[in-house]
CSV table of C-alpha atoms and ligand atoms in Angstrom, one decimal:
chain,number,residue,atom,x,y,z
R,2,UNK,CA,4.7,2.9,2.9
R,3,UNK,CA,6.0,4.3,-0.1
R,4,UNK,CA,5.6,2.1,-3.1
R,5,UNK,CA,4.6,-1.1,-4.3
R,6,UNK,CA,4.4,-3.6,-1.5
R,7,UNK,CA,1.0,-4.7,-2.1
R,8,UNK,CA,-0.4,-6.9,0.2
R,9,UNK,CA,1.2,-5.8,3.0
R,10,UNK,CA,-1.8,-3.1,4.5
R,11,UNK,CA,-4.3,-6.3,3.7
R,12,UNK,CA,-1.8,-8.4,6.7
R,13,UNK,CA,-3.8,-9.1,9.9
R,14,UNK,CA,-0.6,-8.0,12.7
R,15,UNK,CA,-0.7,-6.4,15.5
R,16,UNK,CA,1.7,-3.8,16.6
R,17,UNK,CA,3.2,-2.6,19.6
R,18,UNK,CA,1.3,0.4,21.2
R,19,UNK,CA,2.8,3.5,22.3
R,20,UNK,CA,1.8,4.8,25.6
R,21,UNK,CA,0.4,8.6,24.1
R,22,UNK,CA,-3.1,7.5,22.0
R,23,UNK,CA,-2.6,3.9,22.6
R,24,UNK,CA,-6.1,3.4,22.2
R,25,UNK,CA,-6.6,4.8,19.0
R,26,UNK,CA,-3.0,4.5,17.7
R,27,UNK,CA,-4.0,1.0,18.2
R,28,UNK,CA,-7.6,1.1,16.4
R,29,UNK,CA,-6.0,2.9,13.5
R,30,UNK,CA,-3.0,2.1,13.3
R,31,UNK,CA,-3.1,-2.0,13.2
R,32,UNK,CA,-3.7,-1.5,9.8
R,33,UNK,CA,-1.3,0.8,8.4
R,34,UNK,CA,1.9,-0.6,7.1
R,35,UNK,CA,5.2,0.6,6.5
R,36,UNK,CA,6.8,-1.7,4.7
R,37,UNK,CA,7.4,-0.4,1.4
R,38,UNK,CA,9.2,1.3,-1.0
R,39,UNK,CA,9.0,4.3,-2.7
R,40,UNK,CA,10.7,3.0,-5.7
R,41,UNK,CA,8.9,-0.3,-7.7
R,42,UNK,CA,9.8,-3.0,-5.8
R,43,UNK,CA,7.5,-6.0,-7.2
R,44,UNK,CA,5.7,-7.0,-4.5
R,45,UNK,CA,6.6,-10.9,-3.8
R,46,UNK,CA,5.4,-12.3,-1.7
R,47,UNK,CA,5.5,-16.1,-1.2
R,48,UNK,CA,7.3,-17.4,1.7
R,49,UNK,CA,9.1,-20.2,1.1
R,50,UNK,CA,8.2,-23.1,3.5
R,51,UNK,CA,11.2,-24.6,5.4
R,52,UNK,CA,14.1,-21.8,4.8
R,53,UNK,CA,16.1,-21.7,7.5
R,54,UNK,CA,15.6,-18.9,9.6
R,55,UNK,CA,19.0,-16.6,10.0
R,56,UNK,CA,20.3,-15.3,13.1
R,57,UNK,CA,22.6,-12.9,14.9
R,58,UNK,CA,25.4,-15.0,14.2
R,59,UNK,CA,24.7,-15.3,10.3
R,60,UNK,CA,23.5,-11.3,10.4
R,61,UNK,CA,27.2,-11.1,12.1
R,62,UNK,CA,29.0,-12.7,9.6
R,63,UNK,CA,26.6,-10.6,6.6
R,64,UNK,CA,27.6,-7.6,8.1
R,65,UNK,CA,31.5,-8.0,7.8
R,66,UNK,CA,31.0,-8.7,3.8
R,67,UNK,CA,28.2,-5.8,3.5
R,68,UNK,CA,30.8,-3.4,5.1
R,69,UNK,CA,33.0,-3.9,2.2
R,70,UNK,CA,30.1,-2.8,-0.4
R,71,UNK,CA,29.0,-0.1,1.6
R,72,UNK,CA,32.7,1.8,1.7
R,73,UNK,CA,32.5,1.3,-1.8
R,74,UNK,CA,29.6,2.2,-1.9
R,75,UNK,CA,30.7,5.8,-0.4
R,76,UNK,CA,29.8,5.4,3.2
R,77,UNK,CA,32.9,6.3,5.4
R,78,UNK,CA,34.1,3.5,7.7
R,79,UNK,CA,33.7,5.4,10.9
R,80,UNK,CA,30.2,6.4,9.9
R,81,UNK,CA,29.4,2.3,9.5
R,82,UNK,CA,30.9,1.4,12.1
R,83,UNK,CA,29.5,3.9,14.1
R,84,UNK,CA,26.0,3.2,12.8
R,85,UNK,CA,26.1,-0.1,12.9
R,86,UNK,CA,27.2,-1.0,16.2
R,87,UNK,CA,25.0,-2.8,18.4
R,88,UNK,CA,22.9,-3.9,14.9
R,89,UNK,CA,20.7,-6.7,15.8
R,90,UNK,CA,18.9,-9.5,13.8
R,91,UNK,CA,15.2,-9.0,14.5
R,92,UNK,CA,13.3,-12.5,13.9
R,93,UNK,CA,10.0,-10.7,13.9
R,94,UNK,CA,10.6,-8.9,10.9
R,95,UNK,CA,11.7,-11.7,9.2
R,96,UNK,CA,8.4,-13.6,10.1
R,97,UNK,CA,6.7,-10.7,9.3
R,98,UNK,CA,7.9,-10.2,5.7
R,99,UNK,CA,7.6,-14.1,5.1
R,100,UNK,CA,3.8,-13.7,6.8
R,101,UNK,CA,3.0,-11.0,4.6
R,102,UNK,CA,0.7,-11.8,2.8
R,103,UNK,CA,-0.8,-15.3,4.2
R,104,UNK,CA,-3.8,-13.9,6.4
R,105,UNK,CA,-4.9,-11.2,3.5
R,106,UNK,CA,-8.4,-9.8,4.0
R,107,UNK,CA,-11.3,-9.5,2.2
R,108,UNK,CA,-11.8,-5.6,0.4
R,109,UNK,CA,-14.6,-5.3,3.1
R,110,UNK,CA,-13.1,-6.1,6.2
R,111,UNK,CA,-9.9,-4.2,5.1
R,112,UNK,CA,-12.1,-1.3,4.2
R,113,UNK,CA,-14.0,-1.6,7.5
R,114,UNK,CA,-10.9,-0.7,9.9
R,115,UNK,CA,-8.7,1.3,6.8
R,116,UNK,CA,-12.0,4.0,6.6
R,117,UNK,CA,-13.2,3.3,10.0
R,118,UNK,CA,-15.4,5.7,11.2
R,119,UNK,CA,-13.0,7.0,13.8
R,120,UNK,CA,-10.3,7.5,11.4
R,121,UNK,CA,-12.4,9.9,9.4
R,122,UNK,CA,-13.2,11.7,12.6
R,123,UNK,CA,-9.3,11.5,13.4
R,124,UNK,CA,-8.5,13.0,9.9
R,125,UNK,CA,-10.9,15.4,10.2
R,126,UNK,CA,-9.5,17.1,13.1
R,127,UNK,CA,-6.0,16.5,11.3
R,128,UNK,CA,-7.2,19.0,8.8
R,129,UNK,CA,-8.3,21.1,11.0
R,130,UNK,CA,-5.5,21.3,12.8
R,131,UNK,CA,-3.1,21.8,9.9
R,132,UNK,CA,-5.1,23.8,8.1
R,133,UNK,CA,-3.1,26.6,7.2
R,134,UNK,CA,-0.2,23.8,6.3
R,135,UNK,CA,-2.3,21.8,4.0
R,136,UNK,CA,-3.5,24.5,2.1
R,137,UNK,CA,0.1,25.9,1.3
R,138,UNK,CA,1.0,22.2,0.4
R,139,UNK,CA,-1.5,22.3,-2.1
R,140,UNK,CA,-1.1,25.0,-3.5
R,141,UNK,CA,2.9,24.2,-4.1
R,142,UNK,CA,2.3,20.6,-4.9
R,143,UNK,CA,-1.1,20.5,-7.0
R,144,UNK,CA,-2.1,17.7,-4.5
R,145,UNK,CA,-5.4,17.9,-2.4
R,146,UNK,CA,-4.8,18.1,1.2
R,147,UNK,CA,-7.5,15.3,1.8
R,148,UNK,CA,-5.5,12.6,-0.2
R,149,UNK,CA,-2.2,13.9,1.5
R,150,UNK,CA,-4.0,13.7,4.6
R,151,UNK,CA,-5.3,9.9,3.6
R,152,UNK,CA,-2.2,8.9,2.9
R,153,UNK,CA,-1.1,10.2,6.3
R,154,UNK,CA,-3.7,8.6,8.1
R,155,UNK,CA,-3.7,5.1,6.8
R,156,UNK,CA,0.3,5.1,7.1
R,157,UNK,CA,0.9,6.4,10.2
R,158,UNK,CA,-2.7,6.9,11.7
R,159,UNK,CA,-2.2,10.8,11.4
R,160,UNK,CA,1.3,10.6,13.2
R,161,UNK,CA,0.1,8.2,16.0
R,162,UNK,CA,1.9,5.2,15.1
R,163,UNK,CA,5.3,6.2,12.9
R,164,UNK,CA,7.0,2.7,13.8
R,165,UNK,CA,9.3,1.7,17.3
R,166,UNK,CA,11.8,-0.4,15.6
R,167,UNK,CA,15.3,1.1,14.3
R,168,UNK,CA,15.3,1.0,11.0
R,169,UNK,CA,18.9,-0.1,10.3
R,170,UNK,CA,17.8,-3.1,12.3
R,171,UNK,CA,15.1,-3.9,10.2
R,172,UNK,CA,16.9,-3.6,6.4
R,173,UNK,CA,20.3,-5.2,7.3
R,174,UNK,CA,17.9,-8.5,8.9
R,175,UNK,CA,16.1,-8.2,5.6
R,176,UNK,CA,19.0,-7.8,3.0
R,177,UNK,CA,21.0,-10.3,5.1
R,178,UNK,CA,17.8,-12.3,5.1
R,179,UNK,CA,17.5,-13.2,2.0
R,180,UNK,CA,14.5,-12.6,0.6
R,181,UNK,CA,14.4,-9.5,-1.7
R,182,UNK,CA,17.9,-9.3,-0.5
R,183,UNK,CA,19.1,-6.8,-3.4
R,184,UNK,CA,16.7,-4.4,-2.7
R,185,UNK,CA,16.7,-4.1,0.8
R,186,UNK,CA,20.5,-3.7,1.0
R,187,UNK,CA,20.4,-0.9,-1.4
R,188,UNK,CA,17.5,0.4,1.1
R,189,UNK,CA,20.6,0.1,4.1
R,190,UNK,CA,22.9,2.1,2.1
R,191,UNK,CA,20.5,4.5,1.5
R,192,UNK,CA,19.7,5.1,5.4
R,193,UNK,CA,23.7,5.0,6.0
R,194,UNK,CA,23.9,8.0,3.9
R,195,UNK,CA,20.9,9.7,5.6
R,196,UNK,CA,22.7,8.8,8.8
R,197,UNK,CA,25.8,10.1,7.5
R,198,UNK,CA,24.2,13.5,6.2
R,199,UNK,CA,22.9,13.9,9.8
R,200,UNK,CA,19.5,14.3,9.0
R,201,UNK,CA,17.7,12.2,11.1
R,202,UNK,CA,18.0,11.2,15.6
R,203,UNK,CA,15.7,8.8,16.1
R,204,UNK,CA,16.0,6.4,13.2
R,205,UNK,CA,13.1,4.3,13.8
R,206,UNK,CA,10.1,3.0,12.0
R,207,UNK,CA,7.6,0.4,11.0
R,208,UNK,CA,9.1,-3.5,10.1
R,209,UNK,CA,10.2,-3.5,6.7
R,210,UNK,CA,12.4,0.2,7.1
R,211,UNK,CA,9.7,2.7,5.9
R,212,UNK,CA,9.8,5.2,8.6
R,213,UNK,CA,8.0,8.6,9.6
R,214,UNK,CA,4.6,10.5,9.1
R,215,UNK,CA,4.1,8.7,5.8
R,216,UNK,CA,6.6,6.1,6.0
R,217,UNK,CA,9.0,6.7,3.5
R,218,UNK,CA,11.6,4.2,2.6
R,219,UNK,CA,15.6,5.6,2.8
R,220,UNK,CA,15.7,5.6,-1.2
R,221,UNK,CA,12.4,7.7,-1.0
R,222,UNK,CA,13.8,10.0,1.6
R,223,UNK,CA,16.7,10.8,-0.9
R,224,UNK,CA,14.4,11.3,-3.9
R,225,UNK,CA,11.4,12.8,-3.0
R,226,UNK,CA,11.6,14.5,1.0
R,227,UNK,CA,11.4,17.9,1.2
R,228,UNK,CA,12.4,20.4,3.7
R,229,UNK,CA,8.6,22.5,3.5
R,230,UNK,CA,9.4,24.4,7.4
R,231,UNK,CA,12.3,25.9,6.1
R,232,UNK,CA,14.7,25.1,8.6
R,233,UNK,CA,17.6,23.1,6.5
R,234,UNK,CA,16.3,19.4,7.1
R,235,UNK,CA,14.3,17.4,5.6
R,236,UNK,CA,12.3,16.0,8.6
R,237,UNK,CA,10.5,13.0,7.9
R,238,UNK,CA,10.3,11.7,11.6
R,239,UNK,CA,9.7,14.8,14.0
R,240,UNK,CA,6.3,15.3,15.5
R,241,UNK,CA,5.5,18.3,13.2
R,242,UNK,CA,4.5,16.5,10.5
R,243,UNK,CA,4.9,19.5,7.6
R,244,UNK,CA,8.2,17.8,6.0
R,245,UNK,CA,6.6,14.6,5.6
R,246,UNK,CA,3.5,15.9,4.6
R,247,UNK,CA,4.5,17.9,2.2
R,248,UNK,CA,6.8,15.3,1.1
R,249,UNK,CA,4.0,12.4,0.3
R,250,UNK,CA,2.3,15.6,-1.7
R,251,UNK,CA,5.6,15.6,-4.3
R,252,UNK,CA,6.0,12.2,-4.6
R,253,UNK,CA,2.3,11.8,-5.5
R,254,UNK,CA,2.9,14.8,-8.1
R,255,UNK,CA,5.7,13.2,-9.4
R,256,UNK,CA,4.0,10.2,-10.0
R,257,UNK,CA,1.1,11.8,-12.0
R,258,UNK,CA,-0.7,13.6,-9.6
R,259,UNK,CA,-3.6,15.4,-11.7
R,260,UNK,CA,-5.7,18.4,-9.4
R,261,UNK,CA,-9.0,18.2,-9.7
R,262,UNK,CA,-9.3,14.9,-11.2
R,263,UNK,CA,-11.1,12.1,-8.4
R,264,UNK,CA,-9.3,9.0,-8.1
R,265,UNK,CA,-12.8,7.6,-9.2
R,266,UNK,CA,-16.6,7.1,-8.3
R,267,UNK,CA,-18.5,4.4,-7.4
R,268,UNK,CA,-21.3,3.6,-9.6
R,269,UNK,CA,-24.0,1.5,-10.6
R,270,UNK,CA,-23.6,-1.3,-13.6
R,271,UNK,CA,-26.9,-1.7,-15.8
R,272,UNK,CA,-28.4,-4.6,-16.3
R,273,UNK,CA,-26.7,-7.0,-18.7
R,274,UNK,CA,-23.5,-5.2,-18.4
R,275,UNK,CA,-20.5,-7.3,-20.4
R,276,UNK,CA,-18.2,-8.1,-17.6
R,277,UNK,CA,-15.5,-8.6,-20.0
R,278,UNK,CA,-15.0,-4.5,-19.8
R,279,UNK,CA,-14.4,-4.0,-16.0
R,280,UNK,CA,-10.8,-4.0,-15.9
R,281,UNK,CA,-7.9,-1.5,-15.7
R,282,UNK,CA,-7.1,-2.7,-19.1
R,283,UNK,CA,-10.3,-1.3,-20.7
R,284,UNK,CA,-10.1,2.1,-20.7
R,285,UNK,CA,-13.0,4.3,-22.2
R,286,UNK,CA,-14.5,8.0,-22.4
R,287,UNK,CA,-17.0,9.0,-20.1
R,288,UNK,CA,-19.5,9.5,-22.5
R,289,UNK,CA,-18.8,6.1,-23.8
R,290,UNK,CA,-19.3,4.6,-20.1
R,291,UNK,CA,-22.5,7.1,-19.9
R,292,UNK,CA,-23.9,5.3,-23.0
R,293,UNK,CA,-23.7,2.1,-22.0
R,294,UNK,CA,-25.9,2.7,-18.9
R,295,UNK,CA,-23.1,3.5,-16.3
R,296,UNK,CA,-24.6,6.0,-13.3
R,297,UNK,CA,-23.4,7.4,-10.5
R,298,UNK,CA,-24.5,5.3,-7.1
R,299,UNK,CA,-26.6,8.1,-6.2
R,300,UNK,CA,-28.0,8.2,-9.8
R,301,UNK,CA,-26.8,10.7,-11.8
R,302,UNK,CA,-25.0,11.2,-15.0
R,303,UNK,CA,-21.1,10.5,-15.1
R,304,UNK,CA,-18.8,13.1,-14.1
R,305,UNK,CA,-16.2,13.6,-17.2
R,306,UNK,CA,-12.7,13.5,-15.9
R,307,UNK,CA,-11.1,12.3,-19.4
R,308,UNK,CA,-11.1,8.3,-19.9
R,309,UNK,CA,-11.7,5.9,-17.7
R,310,UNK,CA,-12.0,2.4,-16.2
R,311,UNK,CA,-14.5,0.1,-14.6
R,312,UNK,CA,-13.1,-1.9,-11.6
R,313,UNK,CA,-14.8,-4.5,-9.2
R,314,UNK,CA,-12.6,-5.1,-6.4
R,315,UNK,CA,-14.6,-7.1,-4.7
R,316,UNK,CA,-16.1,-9.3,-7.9
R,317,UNK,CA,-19.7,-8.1,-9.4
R,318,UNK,CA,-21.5,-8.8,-6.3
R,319,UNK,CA,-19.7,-5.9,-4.7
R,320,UNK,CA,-19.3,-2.0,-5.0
R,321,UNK,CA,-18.3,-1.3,-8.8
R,322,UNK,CA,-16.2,2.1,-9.4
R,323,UNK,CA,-15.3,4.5,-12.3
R,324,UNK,CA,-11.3,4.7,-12.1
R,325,UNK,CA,-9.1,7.8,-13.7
R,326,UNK,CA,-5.5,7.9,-13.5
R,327,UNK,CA,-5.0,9.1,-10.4
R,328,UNK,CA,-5.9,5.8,-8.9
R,329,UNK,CA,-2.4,4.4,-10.8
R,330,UNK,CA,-0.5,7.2,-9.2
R,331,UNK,CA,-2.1,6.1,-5.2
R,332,UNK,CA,-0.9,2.7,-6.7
R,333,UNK,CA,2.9,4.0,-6.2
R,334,UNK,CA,2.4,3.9,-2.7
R,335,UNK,CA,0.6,0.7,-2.5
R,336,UNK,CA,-1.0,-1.4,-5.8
R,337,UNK,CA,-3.7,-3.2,-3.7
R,338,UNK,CA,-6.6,-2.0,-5.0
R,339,UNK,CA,-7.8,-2.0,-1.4
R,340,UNK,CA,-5.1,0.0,-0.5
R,341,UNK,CA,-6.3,2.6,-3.3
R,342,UNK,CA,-9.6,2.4,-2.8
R,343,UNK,CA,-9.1,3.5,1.2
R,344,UNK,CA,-7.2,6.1,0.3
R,345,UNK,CA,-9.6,7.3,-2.7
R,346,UNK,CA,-13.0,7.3,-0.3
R,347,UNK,CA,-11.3,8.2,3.0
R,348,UNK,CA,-10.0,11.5,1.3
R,349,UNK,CA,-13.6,11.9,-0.4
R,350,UNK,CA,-15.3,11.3,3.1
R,351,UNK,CA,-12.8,13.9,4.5
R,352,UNK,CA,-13.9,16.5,2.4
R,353,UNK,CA,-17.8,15.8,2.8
R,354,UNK,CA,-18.4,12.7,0.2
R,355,UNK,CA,-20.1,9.4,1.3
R,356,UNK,CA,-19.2,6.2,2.0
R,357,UNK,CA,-19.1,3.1,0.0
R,358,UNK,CA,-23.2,2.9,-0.8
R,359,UNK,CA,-23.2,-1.1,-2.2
R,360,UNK,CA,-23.1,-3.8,-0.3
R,361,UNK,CA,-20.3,-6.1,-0.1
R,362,UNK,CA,-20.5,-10.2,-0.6
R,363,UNK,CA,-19.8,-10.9,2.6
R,364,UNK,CA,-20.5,-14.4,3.2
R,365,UNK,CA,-17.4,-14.9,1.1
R,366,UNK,CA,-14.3,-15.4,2.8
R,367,UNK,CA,-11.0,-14.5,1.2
R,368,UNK,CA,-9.0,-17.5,0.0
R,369,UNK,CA,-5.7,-18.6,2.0
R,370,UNK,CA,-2.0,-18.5,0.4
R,371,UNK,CA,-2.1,-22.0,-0.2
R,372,UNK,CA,-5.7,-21.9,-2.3
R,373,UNK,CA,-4.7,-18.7,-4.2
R,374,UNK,CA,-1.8,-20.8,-5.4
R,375,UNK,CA,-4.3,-24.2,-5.7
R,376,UNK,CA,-6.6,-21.8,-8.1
R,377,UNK,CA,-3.1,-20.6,-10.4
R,378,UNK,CA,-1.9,-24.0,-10.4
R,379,UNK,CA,-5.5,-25.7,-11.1
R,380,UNK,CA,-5.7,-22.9,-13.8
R,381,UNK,CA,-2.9,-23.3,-15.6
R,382,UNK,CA,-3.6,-26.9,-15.9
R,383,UNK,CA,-7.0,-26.4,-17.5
R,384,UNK,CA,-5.6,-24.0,-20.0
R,385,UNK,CA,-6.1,-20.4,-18.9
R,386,UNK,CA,-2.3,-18.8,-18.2
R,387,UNK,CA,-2.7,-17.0,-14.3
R,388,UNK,CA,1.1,-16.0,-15.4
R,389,UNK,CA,3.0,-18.2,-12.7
R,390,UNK,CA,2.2,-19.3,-9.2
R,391,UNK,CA,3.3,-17.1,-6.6
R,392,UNK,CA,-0.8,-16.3,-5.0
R,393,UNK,CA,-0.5,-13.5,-6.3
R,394,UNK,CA,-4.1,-12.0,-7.9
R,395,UNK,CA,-2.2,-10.1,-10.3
R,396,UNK,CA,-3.7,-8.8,-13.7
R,397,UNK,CA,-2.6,-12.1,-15.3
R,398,UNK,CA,-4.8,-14.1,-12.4
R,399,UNK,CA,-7.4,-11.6,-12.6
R,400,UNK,CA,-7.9,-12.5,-16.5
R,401,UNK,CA,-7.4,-16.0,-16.8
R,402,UNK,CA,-10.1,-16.1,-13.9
R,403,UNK,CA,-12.6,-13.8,-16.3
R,404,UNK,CA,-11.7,-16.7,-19.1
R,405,UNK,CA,-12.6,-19.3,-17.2
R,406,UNK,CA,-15.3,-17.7,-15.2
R,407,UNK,CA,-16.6,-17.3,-19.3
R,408,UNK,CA,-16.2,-20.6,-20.3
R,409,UNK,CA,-18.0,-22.1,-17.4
R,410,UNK,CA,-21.0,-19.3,-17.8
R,411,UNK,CA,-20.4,-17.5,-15.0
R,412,UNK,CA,-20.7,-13.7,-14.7
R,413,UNK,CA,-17.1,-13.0,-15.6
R,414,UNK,CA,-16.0,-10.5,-13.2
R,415,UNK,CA,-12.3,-12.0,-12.4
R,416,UNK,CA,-13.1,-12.1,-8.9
R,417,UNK,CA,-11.3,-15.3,-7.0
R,418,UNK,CA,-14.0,-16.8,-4.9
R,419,UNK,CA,-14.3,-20.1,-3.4
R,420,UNK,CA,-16.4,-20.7,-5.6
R,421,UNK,CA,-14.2,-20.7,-8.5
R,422,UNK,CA,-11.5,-22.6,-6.9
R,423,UNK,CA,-14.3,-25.5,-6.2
R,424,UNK,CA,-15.0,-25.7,-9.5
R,425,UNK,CA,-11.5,-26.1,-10.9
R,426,UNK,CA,-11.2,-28.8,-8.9
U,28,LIG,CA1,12.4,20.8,7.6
């Protein structure tokens, strides 16, 4: 999806197959996620333990005070009505968005099925297919049809897997639902105006309402789609993906998009490296980087793309990248570093670049919801501020880890193991 729902591509689900490609729609597409926003919603995660679950009763009685705000809003009564007709509360959505983000995977096993060897085969042919497409996108958007094409393949696995549920559904269970309510009710008056406007038949997508090639939220849809065919709509949802495509390339550009510049390399650390500078806060020239014994993972000099940062998204025992700003702009679509890192080396494999050379720890496991919010709690308590307790691993976590990690003498690399959750006990 479109935005900032992080944590929701690192969800274990599975999803529905379609009959056409089920095998690989399936292999590719139980990752991708669709639950998003083009626009900054904070990604929140936590569910609450014991709320009441709503129902089509409750959804009923929502609707008939949502109705109110919508004609003021500007939709016309017979277009709600119309549209809304027959909506249904859908529990699964509502487990799925409370869910979210309690089964979260390791980098590596994300990365395993996210860059799977079949979807770089499957984008591969993409591009081939679309050549002629791609290459005009790019040239009108600045954007390089192997991250467009990423993007396309870890959202919708290249068109395979666009999302079976209506989307109206989906955002008036979520705004009447509660959680995040605001924001997902502005979402439902965005797709009653897209209803309205006539642009779109077959209003379906993935759970949270992002729909389409590259799952676009409504809001998205009315800032950043495009109509790239030419023939008067803006097309997200069709099987010719060019709209959408097109589409993803503008709001990447809009976001920051720079040509030319990689969304970062993976490299080697030198011995005795100071862990304290492998953050997105620390950002440094190349050459500074270069002098402090950074390489390339195949061993050559840095690559000078203006300044950068160091990132271990997997702690120092895994791969380590060099980061440039167009990793924050792939971060608009998703912030999981996971998320950006998929996108970043499927789009280098597509156009001929290797995979992920280091190793990853993989004897560690990922923490659950309940220990991510153990090790903010525990952390807090002995002094080093994680910035609430939500499990999120946000950049206040990630530091107040490094501090402690520090204190106790460990290589301070911010990473949440087990291991530093045992010890704060
Ligand atoms: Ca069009």
């Amino acid at each position: 999806m479109t935005g900032g729902g992080a944590g929701c591509l690192l969800s274990i689900w599975t999803k529905r197959k379609r009959n056409l490609n089920r095998i690989v729609a399936f292999l590719v597409g139980m990752l991708t996620c669709g639950a998003g926003a083009a626009q900054t919603i904070l990604p929140d995660p936590v569910a609450e333990e014991g709320v009441e679950m709503g129902s089509q009763a409750g959804l009923e009685d929502w609707l008939a005070g949502f109705r109110t705000r919508a004609l003021e809003a500007g939709i016309p009564a017979a277009t709600f009505d119309a549209a809304m007709r027959g909506v249904e509360f859908n529990a699964g959505v509502v487990e799925r968005d409370r869910s979210q983000n309690e089964f979260t995977k390791t980098i590596w096993d994300y990365l395993d099925t996210a860059v799977s060897g079949d979807r770089v085969t499957l984008g591969l042919q993409a591009i081939a297919a679309n050549r002629d497409l791609l290459d005009r996108i790019e040239a009108e958007y600045g954007v390089e049809k192997e991250v467009v094409v990423a993007v396309w393949g870890l959202e919708s696995a290249y068109g395979t897997y666009r999302g079976d549920l209506p989307v109206l559904g989906s955002l008036a269970t979520l705004a009447y639902e509660g959680r995040r309510g605001a924001f997902f009710e502005a979402e439902l008056i965005a797709a009653l105006r897209i209803v309205q406007g006539g642009h779109v038949e077959d209003f379906t997508g993935s759970w949270a309402g992002a729909s389409g090639h590259t799952q676009f939220m409504p809001s998205s849809w009315e800032k950043f789609a495009v109509d790239f065919d030419g023939d008067g709509k803006r097309n997200l949802w069709g099987d010719d993906p060019a709209d959408a495509l097109a589409s993803t390339a503008n709001y990447l550009r809009h976001w920051g998009w720079t040509k030319g510049q990689p969304w970062g390399v993976e490299v080697v650390l030198p011995e005795g490296f100071d862990y304290d500078q492998s953050t997105e806060r620390v950002v440094k020239p190349v050459a500074d980087w270069q002098a402090m014994g950074v390489r390339l993972v195949t061993g050559g000099d840095l690559p000078d793309h203006g300044p950068g940062s160091i990132l271990l998204p997997g702690g120092h025992r895994g791969a380590a990248f060099l980061i440039w700003p167009n990793f924050q702009v792939i971060e608009k679509y998703n912030t999981a570093d996971a998320y950006v890192v998929a996108i970043g080396n499927l789009s280098d494999q597509l156009r001929g670049g290797l995979p992920i050379q280091a190793d990853w720890p993989r004897e560690l496991r990922a923490l659950t919801l309940e220990e991510r919010k153990e090790l903010q709690d525990l952390l807090g308590k002995a002094g080093f501020d994680p910035g609430g307790v939500d499990g999120r691993m946000g950049p206040k976590t990630v530091a107040a880890v490094k501090a402690f990690q520090k204190a106790r003498g460990l290589v301070p690399d911010g990473y949440p193991s087990l291991e530093v959750l045992t010890l704060l006990r």
